Tab-separated table of C-alpha atoms in Angstrom:
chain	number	residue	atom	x	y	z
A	1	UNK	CA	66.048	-48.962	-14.504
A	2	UNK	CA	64.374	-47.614	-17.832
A	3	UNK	CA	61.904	-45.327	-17.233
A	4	UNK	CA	58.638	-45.836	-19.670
A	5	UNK	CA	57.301	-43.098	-21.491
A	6	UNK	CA	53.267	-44.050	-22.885
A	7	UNK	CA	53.298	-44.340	-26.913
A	8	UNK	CA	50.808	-41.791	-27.013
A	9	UNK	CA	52.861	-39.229	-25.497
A	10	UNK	CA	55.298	-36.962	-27.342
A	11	UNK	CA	57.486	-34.674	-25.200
A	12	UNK	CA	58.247	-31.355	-26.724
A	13	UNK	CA	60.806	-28.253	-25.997
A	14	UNK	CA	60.936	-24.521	-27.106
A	15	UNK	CA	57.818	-24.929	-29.225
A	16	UNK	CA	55.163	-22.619	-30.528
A	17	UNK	CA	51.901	-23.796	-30.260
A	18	UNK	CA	48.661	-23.437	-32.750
A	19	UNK	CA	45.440	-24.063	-31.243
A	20	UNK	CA	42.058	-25.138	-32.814
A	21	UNK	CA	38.441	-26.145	-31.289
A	22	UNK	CA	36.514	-28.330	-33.335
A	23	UNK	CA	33.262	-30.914	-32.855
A	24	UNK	CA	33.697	-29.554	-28.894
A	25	UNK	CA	37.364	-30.736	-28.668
A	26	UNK	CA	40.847	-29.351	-28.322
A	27	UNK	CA	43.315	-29.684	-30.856
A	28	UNK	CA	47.021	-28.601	-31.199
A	29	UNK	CA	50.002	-28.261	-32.930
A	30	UNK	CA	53.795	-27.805	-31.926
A	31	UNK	CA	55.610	-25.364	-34.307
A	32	UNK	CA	59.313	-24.124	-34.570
A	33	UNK	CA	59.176	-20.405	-32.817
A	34	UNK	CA	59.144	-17.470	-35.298
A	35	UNK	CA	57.912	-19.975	-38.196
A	36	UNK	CA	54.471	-19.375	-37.714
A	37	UNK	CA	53.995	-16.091	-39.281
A	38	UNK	CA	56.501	-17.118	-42.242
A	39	UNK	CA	54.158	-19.889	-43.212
A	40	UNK	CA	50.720	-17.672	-43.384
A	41	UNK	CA	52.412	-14.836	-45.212
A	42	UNK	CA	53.685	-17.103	-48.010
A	43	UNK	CA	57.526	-16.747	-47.064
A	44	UNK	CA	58.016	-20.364	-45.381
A	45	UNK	CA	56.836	-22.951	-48.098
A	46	UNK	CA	58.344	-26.688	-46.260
A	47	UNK	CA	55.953	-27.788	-43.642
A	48	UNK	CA	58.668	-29.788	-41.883
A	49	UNK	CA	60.245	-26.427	-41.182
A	50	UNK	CA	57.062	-25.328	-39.341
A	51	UNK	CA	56.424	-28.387	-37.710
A	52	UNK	CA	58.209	-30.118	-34.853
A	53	UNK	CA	56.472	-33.285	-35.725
A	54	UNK	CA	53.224	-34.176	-38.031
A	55	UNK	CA	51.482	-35.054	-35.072
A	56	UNK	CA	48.075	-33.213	-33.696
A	57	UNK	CA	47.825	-33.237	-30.170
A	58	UNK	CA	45.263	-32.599	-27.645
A	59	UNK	CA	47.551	-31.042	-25.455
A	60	UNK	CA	51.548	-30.171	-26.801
A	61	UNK	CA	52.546	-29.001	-23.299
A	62	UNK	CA	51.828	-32.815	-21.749
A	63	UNK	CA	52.620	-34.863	-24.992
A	64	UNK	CA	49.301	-36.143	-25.139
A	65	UNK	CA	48.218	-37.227	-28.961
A	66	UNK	CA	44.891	-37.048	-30.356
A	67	UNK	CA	42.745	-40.270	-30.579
A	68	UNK	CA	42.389	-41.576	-34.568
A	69	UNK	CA	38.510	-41.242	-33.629
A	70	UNK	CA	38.452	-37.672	-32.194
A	71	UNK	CA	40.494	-36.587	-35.862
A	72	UNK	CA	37.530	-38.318	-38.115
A	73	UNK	CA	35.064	-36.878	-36.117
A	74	UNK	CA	36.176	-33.412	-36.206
A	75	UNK	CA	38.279	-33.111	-39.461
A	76	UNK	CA	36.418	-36.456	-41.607
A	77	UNK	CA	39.819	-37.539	-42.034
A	78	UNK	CA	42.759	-38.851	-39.873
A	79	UNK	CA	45.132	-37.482	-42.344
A	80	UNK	CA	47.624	-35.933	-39.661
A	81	UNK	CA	49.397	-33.392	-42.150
A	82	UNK	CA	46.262	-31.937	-43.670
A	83	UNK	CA	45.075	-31.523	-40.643
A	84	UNK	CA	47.996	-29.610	-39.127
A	85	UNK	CA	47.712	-27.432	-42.367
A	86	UNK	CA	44.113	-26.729	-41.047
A	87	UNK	CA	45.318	-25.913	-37.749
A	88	UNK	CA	48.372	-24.459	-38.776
A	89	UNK	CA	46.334	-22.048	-41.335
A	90	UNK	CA	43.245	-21.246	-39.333
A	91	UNK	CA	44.385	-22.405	-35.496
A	92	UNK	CA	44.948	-19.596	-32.746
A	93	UNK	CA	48.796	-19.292	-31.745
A	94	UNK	CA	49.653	-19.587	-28.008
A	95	UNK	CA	52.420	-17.382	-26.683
A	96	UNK	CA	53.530	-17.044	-22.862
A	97	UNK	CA	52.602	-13.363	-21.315
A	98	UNK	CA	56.303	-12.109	-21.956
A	99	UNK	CA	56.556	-13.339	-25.721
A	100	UNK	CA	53.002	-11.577	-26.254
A	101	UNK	CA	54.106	-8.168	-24.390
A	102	UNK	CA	57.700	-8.325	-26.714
A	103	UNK	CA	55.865	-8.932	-29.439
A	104	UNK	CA	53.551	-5.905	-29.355
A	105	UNK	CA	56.566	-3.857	-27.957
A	106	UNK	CA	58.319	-4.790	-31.341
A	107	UNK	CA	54.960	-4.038	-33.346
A	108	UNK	CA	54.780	-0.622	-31.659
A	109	UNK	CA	58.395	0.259	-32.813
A	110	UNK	CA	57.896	-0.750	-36.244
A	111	UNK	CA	54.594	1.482	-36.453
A	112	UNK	CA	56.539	3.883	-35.560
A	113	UNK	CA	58.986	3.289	-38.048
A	114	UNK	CA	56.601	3.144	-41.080
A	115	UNK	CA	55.196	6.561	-39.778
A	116	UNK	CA	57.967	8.408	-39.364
A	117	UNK	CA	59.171	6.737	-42.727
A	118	UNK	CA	55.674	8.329	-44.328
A	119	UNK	CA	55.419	11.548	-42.613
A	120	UNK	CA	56.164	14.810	-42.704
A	121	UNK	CA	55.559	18.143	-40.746
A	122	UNK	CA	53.313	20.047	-43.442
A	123	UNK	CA	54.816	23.583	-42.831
A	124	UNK	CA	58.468	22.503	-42.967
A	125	UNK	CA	58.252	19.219	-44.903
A	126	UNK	CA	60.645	18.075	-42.292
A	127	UNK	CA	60.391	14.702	-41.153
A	128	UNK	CA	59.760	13.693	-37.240
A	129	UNK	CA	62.122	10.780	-36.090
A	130	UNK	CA	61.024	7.715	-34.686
A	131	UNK	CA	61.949	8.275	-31.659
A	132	UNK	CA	59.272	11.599	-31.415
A	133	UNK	CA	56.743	9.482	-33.037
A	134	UNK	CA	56.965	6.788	-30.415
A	135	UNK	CA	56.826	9.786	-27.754
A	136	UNK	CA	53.563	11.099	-29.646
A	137	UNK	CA	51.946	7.266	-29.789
A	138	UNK	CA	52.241	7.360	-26.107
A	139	UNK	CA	50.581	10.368	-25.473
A	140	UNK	CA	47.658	9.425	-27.193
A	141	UNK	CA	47.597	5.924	-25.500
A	142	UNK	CA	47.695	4.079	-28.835
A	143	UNK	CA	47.459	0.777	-27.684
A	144	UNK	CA	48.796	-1.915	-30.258
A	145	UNK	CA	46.507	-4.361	-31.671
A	146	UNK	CA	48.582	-8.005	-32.228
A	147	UNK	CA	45.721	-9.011	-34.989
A	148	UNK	CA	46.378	-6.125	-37.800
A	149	UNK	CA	49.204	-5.709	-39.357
A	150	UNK	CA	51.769	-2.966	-38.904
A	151	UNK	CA	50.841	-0.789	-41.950
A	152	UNK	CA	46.774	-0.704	-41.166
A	153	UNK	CA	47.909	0.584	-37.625
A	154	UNK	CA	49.918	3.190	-38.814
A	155	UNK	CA	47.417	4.591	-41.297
A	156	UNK	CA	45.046	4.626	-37.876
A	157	UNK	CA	48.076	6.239	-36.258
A	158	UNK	CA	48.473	8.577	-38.616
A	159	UNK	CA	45.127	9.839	-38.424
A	160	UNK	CA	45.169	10.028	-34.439
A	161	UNK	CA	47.828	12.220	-34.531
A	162	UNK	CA	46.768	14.681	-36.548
A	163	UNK	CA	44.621	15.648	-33.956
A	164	UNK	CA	47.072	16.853	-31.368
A	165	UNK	CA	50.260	17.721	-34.318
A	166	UNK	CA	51.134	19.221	-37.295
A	167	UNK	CA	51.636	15.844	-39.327
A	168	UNK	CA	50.521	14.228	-42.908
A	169	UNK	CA	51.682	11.907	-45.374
A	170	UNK	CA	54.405	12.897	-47.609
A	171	UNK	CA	53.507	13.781	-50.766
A	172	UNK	CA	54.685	11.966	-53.908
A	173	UNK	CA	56.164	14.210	-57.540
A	174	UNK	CA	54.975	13.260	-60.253
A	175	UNK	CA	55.683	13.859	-63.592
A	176	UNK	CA	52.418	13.458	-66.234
A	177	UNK	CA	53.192	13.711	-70.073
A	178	UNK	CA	49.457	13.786	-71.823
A	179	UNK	CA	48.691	13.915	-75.483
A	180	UNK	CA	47.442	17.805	-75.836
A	181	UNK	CA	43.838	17.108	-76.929
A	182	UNK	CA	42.933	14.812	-74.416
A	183	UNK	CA	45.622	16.780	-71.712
A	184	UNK	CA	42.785	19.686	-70.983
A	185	UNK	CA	40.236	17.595	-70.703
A	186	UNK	CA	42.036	15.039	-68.446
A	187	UNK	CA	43.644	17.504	-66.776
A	188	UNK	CA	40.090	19.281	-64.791
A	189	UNK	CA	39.419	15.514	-63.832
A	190	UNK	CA	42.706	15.329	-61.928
A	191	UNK	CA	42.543	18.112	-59.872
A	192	UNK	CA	40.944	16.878	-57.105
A	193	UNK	CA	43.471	14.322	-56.904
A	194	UNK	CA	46.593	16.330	-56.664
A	195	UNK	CA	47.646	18.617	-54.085
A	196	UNK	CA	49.912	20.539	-55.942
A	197	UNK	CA	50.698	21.760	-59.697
A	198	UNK	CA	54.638	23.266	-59.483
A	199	UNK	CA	54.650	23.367	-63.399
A	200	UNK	CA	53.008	23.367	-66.740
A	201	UNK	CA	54.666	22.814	-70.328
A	202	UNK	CA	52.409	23.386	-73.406
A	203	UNK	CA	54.304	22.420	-76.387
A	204	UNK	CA	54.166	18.683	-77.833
A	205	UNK	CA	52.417	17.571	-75.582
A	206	UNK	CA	51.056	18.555	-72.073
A	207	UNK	CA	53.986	18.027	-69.654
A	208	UNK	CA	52.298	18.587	-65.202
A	209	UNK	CA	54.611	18.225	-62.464
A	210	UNK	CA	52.822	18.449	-59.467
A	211	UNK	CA	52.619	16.746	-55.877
A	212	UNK	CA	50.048	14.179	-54.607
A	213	UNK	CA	48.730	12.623	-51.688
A	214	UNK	CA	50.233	8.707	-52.419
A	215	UNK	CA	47.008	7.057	-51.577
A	216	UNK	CA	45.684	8.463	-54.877
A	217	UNK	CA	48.299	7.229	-56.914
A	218	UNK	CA	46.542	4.411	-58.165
A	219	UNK	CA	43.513	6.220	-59.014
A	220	UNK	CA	46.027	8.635	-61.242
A	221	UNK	CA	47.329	5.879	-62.524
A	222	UNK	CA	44.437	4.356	-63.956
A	223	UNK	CA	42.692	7.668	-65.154
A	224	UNK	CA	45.768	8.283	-67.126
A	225	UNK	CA	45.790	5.144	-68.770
A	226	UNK	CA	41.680	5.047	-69.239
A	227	UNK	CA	41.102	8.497	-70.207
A	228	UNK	CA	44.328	8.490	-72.956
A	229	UNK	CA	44.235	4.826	-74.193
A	230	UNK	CA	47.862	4.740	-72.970
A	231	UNK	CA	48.979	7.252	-74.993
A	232	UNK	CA	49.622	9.485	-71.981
A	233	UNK	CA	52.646	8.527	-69.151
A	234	UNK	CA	53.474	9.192	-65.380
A	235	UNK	CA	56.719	9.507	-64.064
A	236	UNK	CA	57.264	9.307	-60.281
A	237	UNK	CA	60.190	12.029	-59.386
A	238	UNK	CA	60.043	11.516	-55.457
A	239	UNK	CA	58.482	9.289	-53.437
A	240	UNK	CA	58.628	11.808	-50.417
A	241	UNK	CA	58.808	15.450	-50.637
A	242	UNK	CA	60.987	16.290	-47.751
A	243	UNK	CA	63.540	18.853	-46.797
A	244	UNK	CA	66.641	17.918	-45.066
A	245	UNK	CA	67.067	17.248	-41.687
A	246	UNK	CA	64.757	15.992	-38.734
A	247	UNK	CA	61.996	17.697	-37.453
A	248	UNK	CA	62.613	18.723	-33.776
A	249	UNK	CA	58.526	18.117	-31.893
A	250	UNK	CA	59.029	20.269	-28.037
């Protein structure tokens, strides 16, 4: 005996689901796991690799497809792709308890990461492994937030932790070659910006090596090229000034 299964029912396995209220109803998607995030940061480009099927739902987990009606009335079309771009674009995802507490486990690690990756101890210019910055996220009970990305968070961690340990950013060498007239000049408007000039060459033309915090490289950037009508050049030497070996945090 055949057992039969209502057409407006789609059962559904292993799926990620995006979730959207509109017009005071419920709609839903069912996506491929781990597709998701590929689609809104630009990596995943075919649709039928997000989607498990081009259907909107009004509830994945019991099959149960969305009236033609209920789509007009909510969306002004019954165009089922389009709308599961909508959804898929602008919807809230649905994960189970465990996928959501892996998920910021994972984030927590890979803030980590980026600051250890970024940081130095100032005094040694040694840098701290992830490991000790993962200790030192704990002790300030940094608690993850699943909506930012990873390298917003670790600019915020950043700045946490240098209240309870000797920490900063790496700084970047640079190299700046400046026509001579305009190097003076140019010169007293860049100090602010740099952290600290190792050497000066007078000769040609007006050679600066020097460190910087890299959140003002831009803003050197486009002095340089402003203030010397591209005549003048910068050279990046190191991204990170750092001395060998790790830096051991008791």
């Amino acid at each position: 005996m055949s057992i039969f299964t209502p057409t407006n029912q789609i059962r559904l396995t292993n799926v990620a689901v995006v979730r959207m209220k509109r017009a005071g109803k419920r709609f839903e998607i069912a996506c491929y796991k781990n597709k998701v995030v590929g689609w809104r940061s630009g990596v995943e480009k075919d649709l039928d690799e997000v989607l498990q099927t081009h259907s909107v739902f009004v509830n994945v987990s019991k099959g149960q497809v969305a009236k033609k009606e209920d789509l007009i009335s909510a969306f002004g079309t019954d165009d089922q792709t389009e709308i599961c771009k909508q959804i898929l674009t602008k919807g809230e995802v649905q994960v189970s308890d465990k996928e959501r507490h892996t998920q910021l486990e994972q984030m927590f690690r890979d803030i980590a990461t980026i600051v250890a990756d970024k940081c130095v101890n100032p005094e040694t210019k040694r840098p701290y492994t992830v490991i000790l910055i993962e200790r030192a996220m704990k002790d300030i009970h940094y608690s993850v937030k699943a909506n930012k990305s990873t390298k917003q968070q670790a600019l915020e961690v950043i700045k946490q932790l240098k209240e309870k340990m000797k920490i900063e950013r790496a700084h970047m060498r640079l190299r700046f070659l400046l026509p001579v007239n305009e190097g003076k000049k140019l010169k007293e408007k860049l100090k602010p910006l740099i952290k600290v000039i190792e050497s000066e060459d007078y000769s040609q033309q007006l050679e600066i090596v020097c460190l910087i915090d890299p959140g003002c490289f831009r803003e050197i950037d486009e002095l340089i090229k402003k203030e010397t009508k591209g005549k003048g050049s910068l050279e990046v030497l190191n991204l990170k000034d750092v001395e060998e070996g790790d830096e051991k945090f008791e």
